[in-house]
Coordinates of C-alpha atoms in Angstrom, one line a residue:
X1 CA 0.0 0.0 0.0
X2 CA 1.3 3.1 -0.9
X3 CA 0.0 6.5 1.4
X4 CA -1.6 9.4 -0.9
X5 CA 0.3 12.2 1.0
X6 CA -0.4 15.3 -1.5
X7 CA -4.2 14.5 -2.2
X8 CA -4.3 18.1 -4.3
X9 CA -3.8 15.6 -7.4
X10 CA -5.8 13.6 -10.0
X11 CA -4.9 10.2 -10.4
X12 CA -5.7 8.1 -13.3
X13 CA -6.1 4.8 -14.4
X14 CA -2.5 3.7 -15.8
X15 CA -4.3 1.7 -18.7
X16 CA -6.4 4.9 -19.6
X17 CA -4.4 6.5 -22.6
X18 CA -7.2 8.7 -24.6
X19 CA -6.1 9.4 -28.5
X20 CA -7.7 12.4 -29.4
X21 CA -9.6 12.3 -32.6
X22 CA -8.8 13.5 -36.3
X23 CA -9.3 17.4 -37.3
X24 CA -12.2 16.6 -39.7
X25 CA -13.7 14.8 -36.8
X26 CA -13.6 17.0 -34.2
X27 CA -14.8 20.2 -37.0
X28 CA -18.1 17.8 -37.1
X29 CA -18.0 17.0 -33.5
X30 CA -18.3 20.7 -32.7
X31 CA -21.1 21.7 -34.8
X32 CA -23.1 18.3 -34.1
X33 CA -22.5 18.7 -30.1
X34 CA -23.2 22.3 -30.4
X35 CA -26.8 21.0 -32.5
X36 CA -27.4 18.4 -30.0
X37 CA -27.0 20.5 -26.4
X38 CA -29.5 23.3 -28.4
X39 CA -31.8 20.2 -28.1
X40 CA -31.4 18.5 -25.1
X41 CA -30.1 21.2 -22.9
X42 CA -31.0 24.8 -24.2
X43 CA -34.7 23.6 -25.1
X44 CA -35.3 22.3 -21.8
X45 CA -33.7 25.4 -19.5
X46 CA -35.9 27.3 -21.4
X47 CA -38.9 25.6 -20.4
X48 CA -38.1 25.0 -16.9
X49 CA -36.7 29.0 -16.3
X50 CA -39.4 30.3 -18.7
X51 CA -36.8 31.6 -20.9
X52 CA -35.6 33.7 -17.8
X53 CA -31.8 33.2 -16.9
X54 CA -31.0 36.3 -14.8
X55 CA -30.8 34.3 -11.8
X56 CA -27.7 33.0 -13.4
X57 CA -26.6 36.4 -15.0
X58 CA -27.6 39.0 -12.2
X59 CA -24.9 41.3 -11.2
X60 CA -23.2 42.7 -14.0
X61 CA -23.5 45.0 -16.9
X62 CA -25.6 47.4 -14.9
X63 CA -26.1 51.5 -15.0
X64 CA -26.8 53.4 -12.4
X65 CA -30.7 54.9 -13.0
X66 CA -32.1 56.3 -10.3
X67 CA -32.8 55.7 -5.9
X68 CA -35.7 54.9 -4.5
X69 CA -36.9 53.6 -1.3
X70 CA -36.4 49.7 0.0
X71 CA -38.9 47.2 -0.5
X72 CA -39.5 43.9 0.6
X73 CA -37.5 41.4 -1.5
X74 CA -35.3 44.1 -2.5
X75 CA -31.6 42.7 -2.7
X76 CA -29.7 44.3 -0.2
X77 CA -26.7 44.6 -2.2
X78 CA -27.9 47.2 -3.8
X79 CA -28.5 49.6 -0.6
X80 CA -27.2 53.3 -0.7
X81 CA -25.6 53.1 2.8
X82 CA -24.8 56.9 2.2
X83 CA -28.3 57.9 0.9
X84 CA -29.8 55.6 4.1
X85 CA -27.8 57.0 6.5
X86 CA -28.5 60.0 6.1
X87 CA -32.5 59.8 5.2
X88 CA -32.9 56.9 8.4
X89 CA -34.7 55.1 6.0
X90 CA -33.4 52.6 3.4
X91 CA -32.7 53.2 0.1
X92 CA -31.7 51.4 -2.8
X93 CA -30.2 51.9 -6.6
X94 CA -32.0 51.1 -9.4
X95 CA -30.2 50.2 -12.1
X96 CA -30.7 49.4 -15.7
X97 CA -28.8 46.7 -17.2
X98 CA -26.7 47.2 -20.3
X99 CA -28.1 45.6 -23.7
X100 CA -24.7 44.0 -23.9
X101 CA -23.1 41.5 -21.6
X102 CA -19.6 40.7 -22.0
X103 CA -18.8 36.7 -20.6
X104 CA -15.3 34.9 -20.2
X105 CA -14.9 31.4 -20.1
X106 CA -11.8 30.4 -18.3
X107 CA -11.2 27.2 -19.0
X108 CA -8.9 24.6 -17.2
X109 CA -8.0 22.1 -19.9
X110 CA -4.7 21.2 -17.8
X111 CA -4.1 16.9 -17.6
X112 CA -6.5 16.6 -14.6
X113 CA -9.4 17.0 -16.0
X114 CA -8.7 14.5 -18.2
X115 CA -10.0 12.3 -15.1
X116 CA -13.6 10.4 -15.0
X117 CA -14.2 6.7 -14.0
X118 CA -17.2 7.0 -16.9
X119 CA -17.4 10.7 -18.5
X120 CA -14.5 12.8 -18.2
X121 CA -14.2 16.5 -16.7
X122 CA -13.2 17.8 -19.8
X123 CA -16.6 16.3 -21.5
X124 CA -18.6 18.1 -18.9
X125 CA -16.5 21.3 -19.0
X126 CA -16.8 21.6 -22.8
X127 CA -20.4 21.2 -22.6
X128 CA -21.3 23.6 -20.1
X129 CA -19.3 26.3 -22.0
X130 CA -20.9 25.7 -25.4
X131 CA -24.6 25.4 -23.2
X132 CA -23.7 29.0 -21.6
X133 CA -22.0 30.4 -24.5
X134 CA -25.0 29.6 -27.1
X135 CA -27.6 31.0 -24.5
X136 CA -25.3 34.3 -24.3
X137 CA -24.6 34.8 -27.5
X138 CA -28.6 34.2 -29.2
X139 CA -29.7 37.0 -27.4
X140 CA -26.4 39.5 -28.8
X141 CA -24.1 39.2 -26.2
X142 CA -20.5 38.6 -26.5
X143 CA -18.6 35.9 -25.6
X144 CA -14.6 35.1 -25.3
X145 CA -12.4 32.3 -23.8
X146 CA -8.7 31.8 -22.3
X147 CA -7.9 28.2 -22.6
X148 CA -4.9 27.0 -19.8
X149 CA -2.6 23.6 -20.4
X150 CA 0.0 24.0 -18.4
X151 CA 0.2 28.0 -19.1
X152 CA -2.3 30.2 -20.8
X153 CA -1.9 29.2 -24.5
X154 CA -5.5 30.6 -25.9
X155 CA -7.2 33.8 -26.2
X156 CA -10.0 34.1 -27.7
X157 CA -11.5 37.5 -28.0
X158 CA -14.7 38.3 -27.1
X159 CA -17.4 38.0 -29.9
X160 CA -21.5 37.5 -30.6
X161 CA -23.5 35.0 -32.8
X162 CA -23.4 31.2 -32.9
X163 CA -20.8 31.0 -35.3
X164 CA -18.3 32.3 -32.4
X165 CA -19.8 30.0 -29.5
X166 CA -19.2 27.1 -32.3
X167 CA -15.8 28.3 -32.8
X168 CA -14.3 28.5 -29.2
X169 CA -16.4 24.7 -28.9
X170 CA -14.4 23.8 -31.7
X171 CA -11.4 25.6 -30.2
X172 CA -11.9 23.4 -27.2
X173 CA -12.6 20.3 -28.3
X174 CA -9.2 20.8 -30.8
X175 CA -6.9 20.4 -27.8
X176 CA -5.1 16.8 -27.1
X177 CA -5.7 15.1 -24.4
X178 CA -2.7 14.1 -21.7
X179 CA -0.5 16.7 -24.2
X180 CA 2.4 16.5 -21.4
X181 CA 3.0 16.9 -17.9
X182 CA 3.4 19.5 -15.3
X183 CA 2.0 21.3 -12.3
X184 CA -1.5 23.4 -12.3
X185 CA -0.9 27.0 -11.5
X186 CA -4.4 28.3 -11.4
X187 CA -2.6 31.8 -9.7
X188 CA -0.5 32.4 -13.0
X189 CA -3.9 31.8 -15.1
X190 CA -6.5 34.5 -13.1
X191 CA -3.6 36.7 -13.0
X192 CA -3.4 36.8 -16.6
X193 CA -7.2 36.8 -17.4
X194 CA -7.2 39.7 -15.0
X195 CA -5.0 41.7 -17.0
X196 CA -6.7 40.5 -20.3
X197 CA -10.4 42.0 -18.8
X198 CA -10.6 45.1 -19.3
X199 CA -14.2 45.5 -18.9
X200 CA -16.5 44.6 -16.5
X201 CA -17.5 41.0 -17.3
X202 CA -19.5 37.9 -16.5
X203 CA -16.2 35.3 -15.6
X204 CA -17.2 31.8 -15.5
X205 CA -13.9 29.9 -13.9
X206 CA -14.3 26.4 -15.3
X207 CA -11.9 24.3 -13.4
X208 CA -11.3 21.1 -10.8
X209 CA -9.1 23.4 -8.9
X210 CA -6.3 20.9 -8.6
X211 CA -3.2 23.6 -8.3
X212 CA -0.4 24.8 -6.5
X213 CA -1.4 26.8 -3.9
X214 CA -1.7 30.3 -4.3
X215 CA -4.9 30.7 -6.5
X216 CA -7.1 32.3 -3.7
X217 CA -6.0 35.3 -4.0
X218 CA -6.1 36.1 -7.7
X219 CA -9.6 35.1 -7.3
X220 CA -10.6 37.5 -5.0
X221 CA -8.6 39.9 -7.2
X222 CA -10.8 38.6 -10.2
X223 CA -13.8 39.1 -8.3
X224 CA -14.0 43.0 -6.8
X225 CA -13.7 43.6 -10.3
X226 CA -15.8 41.3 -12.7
X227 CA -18.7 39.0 -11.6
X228 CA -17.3 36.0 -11.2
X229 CA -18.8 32.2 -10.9
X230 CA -16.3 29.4 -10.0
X231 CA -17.6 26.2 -12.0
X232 CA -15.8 23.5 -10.0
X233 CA -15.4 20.0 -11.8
X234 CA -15.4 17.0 -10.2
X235 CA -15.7 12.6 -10.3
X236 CA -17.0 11.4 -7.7
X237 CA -14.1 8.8 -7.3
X238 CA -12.5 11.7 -6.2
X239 CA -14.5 12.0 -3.3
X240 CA -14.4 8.2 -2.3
X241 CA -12.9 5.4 -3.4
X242 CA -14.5 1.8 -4.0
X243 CA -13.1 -1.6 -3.1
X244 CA -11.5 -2.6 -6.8
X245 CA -8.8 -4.3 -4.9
X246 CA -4.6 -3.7 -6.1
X247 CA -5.2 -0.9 -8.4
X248 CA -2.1 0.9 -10.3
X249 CA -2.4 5.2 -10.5
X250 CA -1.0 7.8 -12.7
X251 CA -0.7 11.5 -11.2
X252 CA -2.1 12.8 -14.3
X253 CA -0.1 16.3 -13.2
X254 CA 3.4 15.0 -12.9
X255 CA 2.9 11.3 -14.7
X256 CA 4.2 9.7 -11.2
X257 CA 3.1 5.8 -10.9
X258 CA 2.0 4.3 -7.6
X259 CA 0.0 1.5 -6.6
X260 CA -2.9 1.2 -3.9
X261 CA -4.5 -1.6 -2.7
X262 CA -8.2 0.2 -2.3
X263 CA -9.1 -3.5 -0.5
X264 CA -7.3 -1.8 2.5
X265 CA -10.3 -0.1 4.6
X266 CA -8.0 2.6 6.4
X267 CA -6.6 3.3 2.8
X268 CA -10.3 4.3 2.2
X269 CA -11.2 6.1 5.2
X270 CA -7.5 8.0 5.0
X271 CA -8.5 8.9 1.3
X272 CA -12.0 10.0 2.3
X273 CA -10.6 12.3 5.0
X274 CA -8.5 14.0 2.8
X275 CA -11.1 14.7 0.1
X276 CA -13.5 16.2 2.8
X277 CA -10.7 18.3 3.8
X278 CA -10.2 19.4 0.5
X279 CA -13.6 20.0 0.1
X280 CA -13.8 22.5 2.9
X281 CA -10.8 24.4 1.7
X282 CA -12.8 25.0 -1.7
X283 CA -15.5 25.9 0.1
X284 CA -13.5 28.4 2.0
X285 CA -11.7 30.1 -0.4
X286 CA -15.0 30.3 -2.7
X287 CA -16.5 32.5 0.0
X288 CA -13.6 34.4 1.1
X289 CA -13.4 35.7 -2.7
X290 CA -17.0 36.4 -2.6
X291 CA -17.7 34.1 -5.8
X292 CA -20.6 31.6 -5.6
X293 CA -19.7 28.1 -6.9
X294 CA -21.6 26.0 -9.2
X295 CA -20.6 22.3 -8.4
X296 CA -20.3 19.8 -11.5
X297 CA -20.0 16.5 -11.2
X298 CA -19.4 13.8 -13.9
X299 CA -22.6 11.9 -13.1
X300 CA -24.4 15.0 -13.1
X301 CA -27.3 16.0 -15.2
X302 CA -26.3 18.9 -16.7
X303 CA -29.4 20.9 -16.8
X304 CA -30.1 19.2 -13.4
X305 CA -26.9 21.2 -12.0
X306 CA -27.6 24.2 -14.1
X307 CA -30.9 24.5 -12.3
X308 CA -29.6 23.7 -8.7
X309 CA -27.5 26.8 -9.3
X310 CA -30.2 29.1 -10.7
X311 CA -32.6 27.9 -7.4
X312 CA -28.9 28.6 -5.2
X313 CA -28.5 32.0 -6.6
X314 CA -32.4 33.0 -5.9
X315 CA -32.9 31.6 -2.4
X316 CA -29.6 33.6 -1.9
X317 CA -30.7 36.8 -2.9
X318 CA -34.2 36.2 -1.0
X319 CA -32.0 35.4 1.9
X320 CA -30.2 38.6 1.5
X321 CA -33.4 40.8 1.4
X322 CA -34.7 39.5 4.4
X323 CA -30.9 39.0 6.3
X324 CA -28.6 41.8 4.6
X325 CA -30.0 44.8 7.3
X326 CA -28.4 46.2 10.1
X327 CA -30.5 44.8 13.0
X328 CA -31.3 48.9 13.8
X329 CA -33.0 49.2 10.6
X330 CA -34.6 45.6 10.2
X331 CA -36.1 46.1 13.2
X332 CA -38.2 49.3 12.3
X333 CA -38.9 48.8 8.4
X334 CA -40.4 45.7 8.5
X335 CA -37.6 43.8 6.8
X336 CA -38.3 40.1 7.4
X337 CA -36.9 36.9 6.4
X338 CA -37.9 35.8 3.0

């Protein structure tokens, strides 16, 4: 038995050698994914949100139109403390939103995500971006993508229509698979997105978050500046391992070989551990940087997860109306919990 002692890694069946397909193939793979999530995915959001996605999209591309006095349901965030203060009553800003949206894909295409025990994190990841980037761009906003291997090697600037959401699908699915080893810095990747944003965007971070340390911060960074959404990939083997006996492993970050024998019950429970852990230092630095997280797992329904989010992001701004108050003021404008 051999100890997992850095469990910040992806480890991969040492059998599993994916061969990425031909150019021609993947030029049709593109547009027929692109075709079939319009039909299985898109059709069905828009049934189930009524064709209504700012629950997903609220917070960004807004102006400034005029002030008016709180009101139940209101969300808090958007309280004049100045204008309150000074009135003794609570006020909020109303703002228009911008015609336009501007969206970022960051996507993580490093070796980890190459991981699934029956659909991969790079399938899911691909697929949510072409989902989001269609549903942005049909309705004229624009769309762009930074692509990260082992450093940021796209950049895709920001554009509208379907032909651009098809093109940074076809982008994506163009990359190779396992194409070399190294360590994930997720730091030197929101660091350079940062400096490629100019303007105030929607940022979806589509990532496992298997990295060097460090990445926290540049988040947080990302965030007081853009609306950001961390789209966290995950397998569930990840989280806990079955009993498949003498089993042999590839880091899929630095190509390292070990064997485990997952027949060994403290292996198992040691493992577990670990991935709780990990999962509450996610959690943590999610909230510190003030991002909310939309969690996407391999066996996941994709408009199932999609959804969960939406119905996240709502009873969290209902929360907010009711909860955001200074007890002073709750107390005597008949703020209550939604």
């Amino acid at each position: 038995m051999v100890p997992v002692s850095n469990f910040n890694r992806s480890w991969t069946s040492a059998s599993g050698n994916g061969a990425a397909s031909n150019p021609q193939v993947r030029a049709r793979g593109a547009e027929n994914l692109l075709r079939r999530l319009e039909w299985t995915v898109i059709r069905r959001l828009d049934g189930l949100l009524h064709g209504d996605y700012r629950t997903l999209f609220r917070g960004f591309g807004l102006d400034l139109a005029d002030l008016r006095e709180y009101q139940y349901h209101d969300d808090v965030r958007y309280i004049d403390w100045n204008v309150t203060a000074r009135l003794r009553t609570p006020y909020v800003r109303v703002y228009n939103e911008d015609r336009e949206v501007t969206a970022w894909f960051l996507l993580d295409l490093s070796p980890s995500v190459d991981f699934g025990a029956h659909v991969k994190k790079r399938s899911m990841a691909t697929e949510f971006l072409a989902v989001l980037a269609r549903v942005l761009t049909r309705h004229g906003n624009r769309v762009g993508a930074l692509f990260y291997g082992n450093r940021v090697d796209t950049v895709i600037p920001a554009r509208t229509g379907r032909r651009h959401a098809l093109h940074i699908l076809h982008r994506a699915l163009s990359r190779a698979e396992g194409a070399g080893f190294g360590e994930t810095d997720l730091r030197d990747f929101l660091q350079t997105a940062f400096g490629v944003m100019q303007r105030r965007s929607l940022v979806f971070v589509i990532s496992d978050f298997i990295s060097a340390p460090g990445w926290a911060r540049p988040l947080a960074h990302l965030a007081q500046r853009h609306e950001v959404i961390a789209v966290r990939l995950y397998d569930p083997l990840e989280m806990e391992l079955p009993d498949l006996g003498l089993l042999a492993m590839r880091d899929a970050e630095t190509g390292q070989q070990l064997y485990v024998d997952t027949h060994d019950r403290a292996f198992r429970r040691r493992f577990a551990q670990l991935a709780e852990r990990r999962e509450k230092e996610l959690r943590s630095a999610f909230g510190q940087a003030g991002v909310d997280a939309l969690e996407l797992s391999t066996g996941d329904d994709l408009v199932d997860a999609i959804l969960r989010f939406a119905d996240l992001r709502k009873r969290r701004s209902q929360l907010a109306a009711g909860g955001g108050l200074p007890a002073h003021l709750r107390g005597s404008h008949d703020v209550s919990m939604a």
